[in-house]
Amino acid sequence: ESSSAADASAADEKPAPESTAEPASEPAPEPEPQPEPEPETASNAGKVLVAYFSYPETTENSDPDNLTEEEENSAVVRDGEILGNNQFMADIIARETGADTFRILTTRTYPADHAGLIAQAQDEINAGDRPDLAEPIPDLSGYGTVFIGYPIWWAELPPIMHSFLKQADLAGKQIYLFNSH
């Protein structure tokens, strides 16, 4: 009986399968490294737009070589042309990024003198005014990045900026803000 038990347990044991794979003659080639994707930046996220509101406290008769102190505080003279501070910054950003520009203008006329401008700005802010844009906002669908520039009025956005932001479809865009004060 002991031999039949031994025969039965030997019959339950199965021999290990023989390997049919041939040994590799060469190691498998290493996968080629893939370039890391570039992070999305202003230069590769589609077109770039610089939208800005700029209001230099000057008149069309202001002499670029003889600005008052108030005019000098709100304007920059470049090549004999008087630019608002935010217009000057917008031009630099556009040049460096290859961006298109859109100057946000209102249908309202603002005083060129500092005291008159800040009084009107305060009245608009206190009243919650939302002035009309003088020009329609360009189609933003082709822009991946939008720079938005504005001055600070009474520690607030100028009311025209609220009008712009309400109308501009900025969904899915990289937004960069710049301002002067």
PDB file of C-alpha atoms in Angstrom:
ATOM      1  CA  GLU A   1       0.000   0.000   0.000  1.00  0.00           C
ATOM      2  CA  SER A   2       2.769   2.317   0.719  1.00  0.00           C
ATOM      3  CA  SER A   3       4.067   1.907  -2.773  1.00  0.00           C
ATOM      4  CA  SER A   4       0.652   2.693  -4.258  1.00  0.00           C
ATOM      5  CA  ALA A   5       0.418   5.838  -2.107  1.00  0.00           C
ATOM      6  CA  ALA A   6       3.862   6.857  -3.282  1.00  0.00           C
ATOM      7  CA  ASP A   7       2.845   6.125  -6.866  1.00  0.00           C
ATOM      8  CA  ALA A   8      -0.332   8.218  -6.457  1.00  0.00           C
ATOM      9  CA  SER A   9       1.502  11.223  -5.012  1.00  0.00           C
ATOM     10  CA  ALA A  10       4.129  10.964  -7.764  1.00  0.00           C
ATOM     11  CA  ALA A  11       1.322  10.931 -10.312  1.00  0.00           C
ATOM     12  CA  ASP A  12      -0.078  14.195  -8.799  1.00  0.00           C
ATOM     13  CA  GLU A  13       3.215  15.950  -9.276  1.00  0.00           C
ATOM     14  CA  LYS A  14       3.514  17.545 -12.678  1.00  0.00           C
ATOM     15  CA  PRO A  15       6.842  18.219 -14.253  1.00  0.00           C
ATOM     16  CA  ALA A  16       7.744  21.913 -14.735  1.00  0.00           C
ATOM     17  CA  PRO A  17       7.039  23.026 -18.290  1.00  0.00           C
ATOM     18  CA  GLU A  18      10.047  23.389 -20.463  1.00  0.00           C
ATOM     19  CA  SER A  19      10.845  26.914 -21.624  1.00  0.00           C
ATOM     20  CA  THR A  20      10.279  27.324 -25.348  1.00  0.00           C
ATOM     21  CA  ALA A  21      11.544  30.915 -25.505  1.00  0.00           C
ATOM     22  CA  GLU A  22      14.913  31.309 -27.094  1.00  0.00           C
ATOM     23  CA  PRO A  23      17.383  33.438 -25.241  1.00  0.00           C
ATOM     24  CA  ALA A  24      17.561  36.971 -26.646  1.00  0.00           C
ATOM     25  CA  SER A  25      20.701  37.603 -28.612  1.00  0.00           C
ATOM     26  CA  GLU A  26      20.505  41.410 -28.073  1.00  0.00           C
ATOM     27  CA  PRO A  27      18.819  43.479 -25.385  1.00  0.00           C
ATOM     28  CA  ALA A  28      15.603  45.229 -26.411  1.00  0.00           C
ATOM     29  CA  PRO A  29      16.240  48.767 -27.666  1.00  0.00           C
ATOM     30  CA  GLU A  30      15.624  51.583 -25.165  1.00  0.00           C
ATOM     31  CA  PRO A  31      12.609  53.743 -26.034  1.00  0.00           C
ATOM     32  CA  GLU A  32      13.630  57.082 -27.469  1.00  0.00           C
ATOM     33  CA  PRO A  33      13.158  59.946 -25.024  1.00  0.00           C
ATOM     34  CA  GLN A  34      10.145  62.095 -25.837  1.00  0.00           C
ATOM     35  CA  PRO A  35      10.554  65.860 -25.674  1.00  0.00           C
ATOM     36  CA  GLU A  36       8.832  67.430 -22.703  1.00  0.00           C
ATOM     37  CA  PRO A  37       5.797  69.451 -23.761  1.00  0.00           C
ATOM     38  CA  GLU A  38       6.378  73.173 -23.635  1.00  0.00           C
ATOM     39  CA  PRO A  39       4.386  74.921 -20.950  1.00  0.00           C
ATOM     40  CA  GLU A  40       1.668  77.094 -22.380  1.00  0.00           C
ATOM     41  CA  THR A  41       2.946  80.637 -22.632  1.00  0.00           C
ATOM     42  CA  ALA A  42       1.903  83.850 -24.303  1.00  0.00           C
ATOM     43  CA  SER A  43       4.004  82.867 -27.316  1.00  0.00           C
ATOM     44  CA  ASN A  44       2.416  79.482 -27.995  1.00  0.00           C
ATOM     45  CA  ALA A  45      -1.133  79.749 -26.647  1.00  0.00           C
ATOM     46  CA  GLY A  46      -2.579  81.202 -29.823  1.00  0.00           C
ATOM     47  CA  LYS A  47      -2.770  84.849 -30.646  1.00  0.00           C
ATOM     48  CA  VAL A  48      -2.144  87.448 -27.957  1.00  0.00           C
ATOM     49  CA  LEU A  49      -4.174  90.602 -27.369  1.00  0.00           C
ATOM     50  CA  VAL A  50      -3.362  93.618 -25.232  1.00  0.00           C
ATOM     51  CA  ALA A  51      -6.581  95.443 -24.314  1.00  0.00           C
ATOM     52  CA  TYR A  52      -6.070  98.631 -22.364  1.00  0.00           C
ATOM     53  CA  PHE A  53      -7.712 101.821 -21.149  1.00  0.00           C
ATOM     54  CA  SER A  54      -5.400 104.795 -20.974  1.00  0.00           C
ATOM     55  CA  TYR A  55      -6.289 108.381 -20.329  1.00  0.00           C
ATOM     56  CA  PRO A  56      -3.437 110.863 -20.315  1.00  0.00           C
ATOM     57  CA  GLU A  57      -4.389 114.115 -18.652  1.00  0.00           C
ATOM     58  CA  THR A  58      -3.340 116.187 -21.632  1.00  0.00           C
ATOM     59  CA  THR A  59      -4.981 118.157 -24.374  1.00  0.00           C
ATOM     60  CA  GLU A  60      -4.340 117.872 -28.068  1.00  0.00           C
ATOM     61  CA  ASN A  61      -2.489 121.192 -27.767  1.00  0.00           C
ATOM     62  CA  SER A  62      -0.107 119.959 -25.054  1.00  0.00           C
ATOM     63  CA  ASP A  63       3.529 120.507 -25.882  1.00  0.00           C
ATOM     64  CA  PRO A  64       5.463 117.231 -25.488  1.00  0.00           C
ATOM     65  CA  ASP A  65       8.568 119.250 -24.566  1.00  0.00           C
ATOM     66  CA  ASN A  66       6.792 121.348 -21.941  1.00  0.00           C
ATOM     67  CA  LEU A  67       4.292 119.229 -20.006  1.00  0.00           C
ATOM     68  CA  THR A  68       2.813 120.341 -16.710  1.00  0.00           C
ATOM     69  CA  GLU A  69       3.534 118.225 -13.627  1.00  0.00           C
ATOM     70  CA  GLU A  70       0.052 116.658 -13.843  1.00  0.00           C
ATOM     71  CA  GLU A  71       0.570 115.825 -17.515  1.00  0.00           C
ATOM     72  CA  GLU A  72       3.974 114.289 -16.769  1.00  0.00           C
ATOM     73  CA  ASN A  73       2.385 112.086 -14.084  1.00  0.00           C
ATOM     74  CA  SER A  74      -0.158 110.582 -16.473  1.00  0.00           C
ATOM     75  CA  ALA A  75       1.763 110.527 -19.735  1.00  0.00           C
ATOM     76  CA  VAL A  76       4.966 109.379 -21.384  1.00  0.00           C
ATOM     77  CA  VAL A  77       6.543 111.168 -24.329  1.00  0.00           C
ATOM     78  CA  ARG A  78       8.011 108.828 -26.942  1.00  0.00           C
ATOM     79  CA  ASP A  79       9.422 110.163 -30.192  1.00  0.00           C
ATOM     80  CA  GLY A  80       7.555 113.441 -29.663  1.00  0.00           C
ATOM     81  CA  GLU A  81       4.207 111.656 -29.172  1.00  0.00           C
ATOM     82  CA  ILE A  82       2.313 111.889 -25.891  1.00  0.00           C
ATOM     83  CA  LEU A  83       1.074 108.487 -24.700  1.00  0.00           C
ATOM     84  CA  GLY A  84      -0.889 107.607 -21.595  1.00  0.00           C
ATOM     85  CA  ASN A  85       1.033 105.494 -19.065  1.00  0.00           C
ATOM     86  CA  ASN A  86      -1.020 102.372 -19.808  1.00  0.00           C
ATOM     87  CA  GLN A  87      -0.779 102.948 -23.545  1.00  0.00           C
ATOM     88  CA  PHE A  88       2.998 103.090 -23.185  1.00  0.00           C
ATOM     89  CA  MET A  89       3.013  99.827 -21.180  1.00  0.00           C
ATOM     90  CA  ALA A  90       0.605  98.211 -23.662  1.00  0.00           C
ATOM     91  CA  ASP A  91       2.926  99.130 -26.536  1.00  0.00           C
ATOM     92  CA  ILE A  92       5.885  97.505 -24.766  1.00  0.00           C
ATOM     93  CA  ILE A  93       3.915  94.322 -24.001  1.00  0.00           C
ATOM     94  CA  ALA A  94       2.645  94.143 -27.594  1.00  0.00           C
ATOM     95  CA  ARG A  95       6.142  94.595 -28.992  1.00  0.00           C
ATOM     96  CA  GLU A  96       7.633  91.919 -26.698  1.00  0.00           C
ATOM     97  CA  THR A  97       4.868  89.352 -27.272  1.00  0.00           C
ATOM     98  CA  GLY A  98       3.878  90.095 -30.867  1.00  0.00           C
ATOM     99  CA  ALA A  99       0.378  90.926 -29.642  1.00  0.00           C
ATOM    100  CA  ASP A 100      -2.446  92.795 -31.272  1.00  0.00           C
ATOM    101  CA  THR A 101      -3.740  95.816 -29.356  1.00  0.00           C
ATOM    102  CA  PHE A 102      -7.197  97.119 -28.579  1.00  0.00           C
ATOM    103  CA  ARG A 103      -7.574 100.494 -26.917  1.00  0.00           C
ATOM    104  CA  ILE A 104     -10.655 100.558 -24.722  1.00  0.00           C
ATOM    105  CA  LEU A 105     -12.388 103.874 -25.314  1.00  0.00           C
ATOM    106  CA  THR A 106     -15.577 105.271 -23.879  1.00  0.00           C
ATOM    107  CA  THR A 107     -18.141 107.452 -25.579  1.00  0.00           C
ATOM    108  CA  ARG A 108     -17.739 109.888 -22.662  1.00  0.00           C
ATOM    109  CA  THR A 109     -15.378 112.820 -22.691  1.00  0.00           C
ATOM    110  CA  TYR A 110     -13.202 113.253 -19.628  1.00  0.00           C
ATOM    111  CA  PRO A 111     -11.650 116.503 -18.466  1.00  0.00           C
ATOM    112  CA  ALA A 112      -7.962 116.917 -19.260  1.00  0.00           C
ATOM    113  CA  ASP A 113      -7.251 118.609 -15.944  1.00  0.00           C
ATOM    114  CA  HIS A 114      -6.456 116.418 -12.940  1.00  0.00           C
ATOM    115  CA  ALA A 115      -8.987 117.908 -10.504  1.00  0.00           C
ATOM    116  CA  GLY A 116     -11.823 117.624 -13.032  1.00  0.00           C
ATOM    117  CA  LEU A 117     -10.884 114.068 -13.987  1.00  0.00           C
ATOM    118  CA  ILE A 118     -10.690 112.741 -10.437  1.00  0.00           C
ATOM    119  CA  ALA A 119     -14.002 114.426  -9.548  1.00  0.00           C
ATOM    120  CA  GLN A 120     -15.744 112.844 -12.550  1.00  0.00           C
ATOM    121  CA  ALA A 121     -14.106 109.479 -11.834  1.00  0.00           C
ATOM    122  CA  GLN A 122     -15.318 109.561  -8.231  1.00  0.00           C
ATOM    123  CA  ASP A 123     -18.853 110.495  -9.322  1.00  0.00           C
ATOM    124  CA  GLU A 124     -18.951 107.599 -11.840  1.00  0.00           C
ATOM    125  CA  ILE A 125     -17.618 105.106  -9.295  1.00  0.00           C
ATOM    126  CA  ASN A 126     -20.020 106.235  -6.565  1.00  0.00           C
ATOM    127  CA  ALA A 127     -22.971 106.031  -8.982  1.00  0.00           C
ATOM    128  CA  GLY A 128     -21.933 102.570 -10.256  1.00  0.00           C
ATOM    129  CA  ASP A 129     -21.851 103.907 -13.811  1.00  0.00           C
ATOM    130  CA  ARG A 130     -20.963 101.566 -16.650  1.00  0.00           C
ATOM    131  CA  PRO A 131     -20.098 103.808 -19.603  1.00  0.00           C
ATOM    132  CA  ASP A 132     -20.609 102.610 -23.148  1.00  0.00           C
ATOM    133  CA  LEU A 133     -17.622 101.416 -25.146  1.00  0.00           C
ATOM    134  CA  ALA A 134     -16.868 103.623 -28.143  1.00  0.00           C
ATOM    135  CA  GLU A 135     -15.850 100.609 -30.253  1.00  0.00           C
ATOM    136  CA  PRO A 136     -16.942  96.971 -30.170  1.00  0.00           C
ATOM    137  CA  ILE A 137     -14.564  94.485 -28.588  1.00  0.00           C
ATOM    138  CA  PRO A 138     -12.747  92.449 -31.240  1.00  0.00           C
ATOM    139  CA  ASP A 139     -13.622  88.764 -31.644  1.00  0.00           C
ATOM    140  CA  LEU A 140     -11.617  87.119 -28.860  1.00  0.00           C
ATOM    141  CA  SER A 141     -12.122  83.515 -30.000  1.00  0.00           C
ATOM    142  CA  GLY A 142      -8.689  83.313 -31.671  1.00  0.00           C
ATOM    143  CA  TYR A 143      -6.804  84.712 -28.691  1.00  0.00           C
ATOM    144  CA  GLY A 144      -5.297  82.387 -26.098  1.00  0.00           C
ATOM    145  CA  THR A 145      -3.813  85.155 -23.978  1.00  0.00           C
ATOM    146  CA  VAL A 146      -5.198  88.566 -23.109  1.00  0.00           C
ATOM    147  CA  PHE A 147      -3.308  91.297 -21.276  1.00  0.00           C
ATOM    148  CA  ILE A 148      -5.652  93.855 -19.702  1.00  0.00           C
ATOM    149  CA  GLY A 149      -4.372  97.264 -18.647  1.00  0.00           C
ATOM    150  CA  TYR A 150      -5.986 100.166 -16.829  1.00  0.00           C
ATOM    151  CA  PRO A 151      -5.242 102.997 -14.426  1.00  0.00           C
ATOM    152  CA  ILE A 152      -6.419 102.893 -10.823  1.00  0.00           C
ATOM    153  CA  TRP A 153      -9.132 105.434 -10.077  1.00  0.00           C
ATOM    154  CA  TRP A 154     -10.005 105.944  -6.416  1.00  0.00           C
ATOM    155  CA  ALA A 155      -8.572 102.497  -5.568  1.00  0.00           C
ATOM    156  CA  GLU A 156     -10.958 100.973  -8.118  1.00  0.00           C
ATOM    157  CA  LEU A 157     -11.147  99.919 -11.728  1.00  0.00           C
ATOM    158  CA  PRO A 158     -12.278 102.781 -13.951  1.00  0.00           C
ATOM    159  CA  PRO A 159     -15.994 102.268 -14.693  1.00  0.00           C
ATOM    160  CA  ILE A 160     -15.277 101.666 -18.389  1.00  0.00           C
ATOM    161  CA  MET A 161     -13.303  98.561 -17.371  1.00  0.00           C
ATOM    162  CA  HIS A 162     -16.418  97.074 -15.779  1.00  0.00           C
ATOM    163  CA  SER A 163     -18.192  97.623 -19.105  1.00  0.00           C
ATOM    164  CA  PHE A 164     -15.349  95.930 -20.980  1.00  0.00           C
ATOM    165  CA  LEU A 165     -15.163  92.952 -18.595  1.00  0.00           C
ATOM    166  CA  LYS A 166     -18.932  92.412 -18.720  1.00  0.00           C
ATOM    167  CA  GLN A 167     -18.867  92.246 -22.533  1.00  0.00           C
ATOM    168  CA  ALA A 168     -15.583  90.415 -23.149  1.00  0.00           C
ATOM    169  CA  ASP A 169     -15.730  86.613 -23.355  1.00  0.00           C
ATOM    170  CA  LEU A 170     -12.527  85.687 -21.541  1.00  0.00           C
ATOM    171  CA  ALA A 171     -13.432  82.063 -20.790  1.00  0.00           C
ATOM    172  CA  GLY A 172     -10.501  79.679 -21.226  1.00  0.00           C
ATOM    173  CA  LYS A 173      -7.949  82.432 -21.787  1.00  0.00           C
ATOM    174  CA  GLN A 174      -4.780  83.225 -19.887  1.00  0.00           C
ATOM    175  CA  ILE A 175      -5.310  86.680 -18.411  1.00  0.00           C
ATOM    176  CA  TYR A 176      -2.536  89.023 -17.310  1.00  0.00           C
ATOM    177  CA  LEU A 177      -3.370  92.335 -15.665  1.00  0.00           C
ATOM    178  CA  PHE A 178      -1.240  95.455 -15.616  1.00  0.00           C
ATOM    179  CA  ASN A 179      -2.037  98.891 -14.281  1.00  0.00           C
ATOM    180  CA  SER A 180      -0.657 102.234 -13.293  1.00  0.00           C
ATOM    181  CA  HIS A 181      -1.315 104.320 -10.240  1.00  0.00           C
TER     182      HIS A 181
END
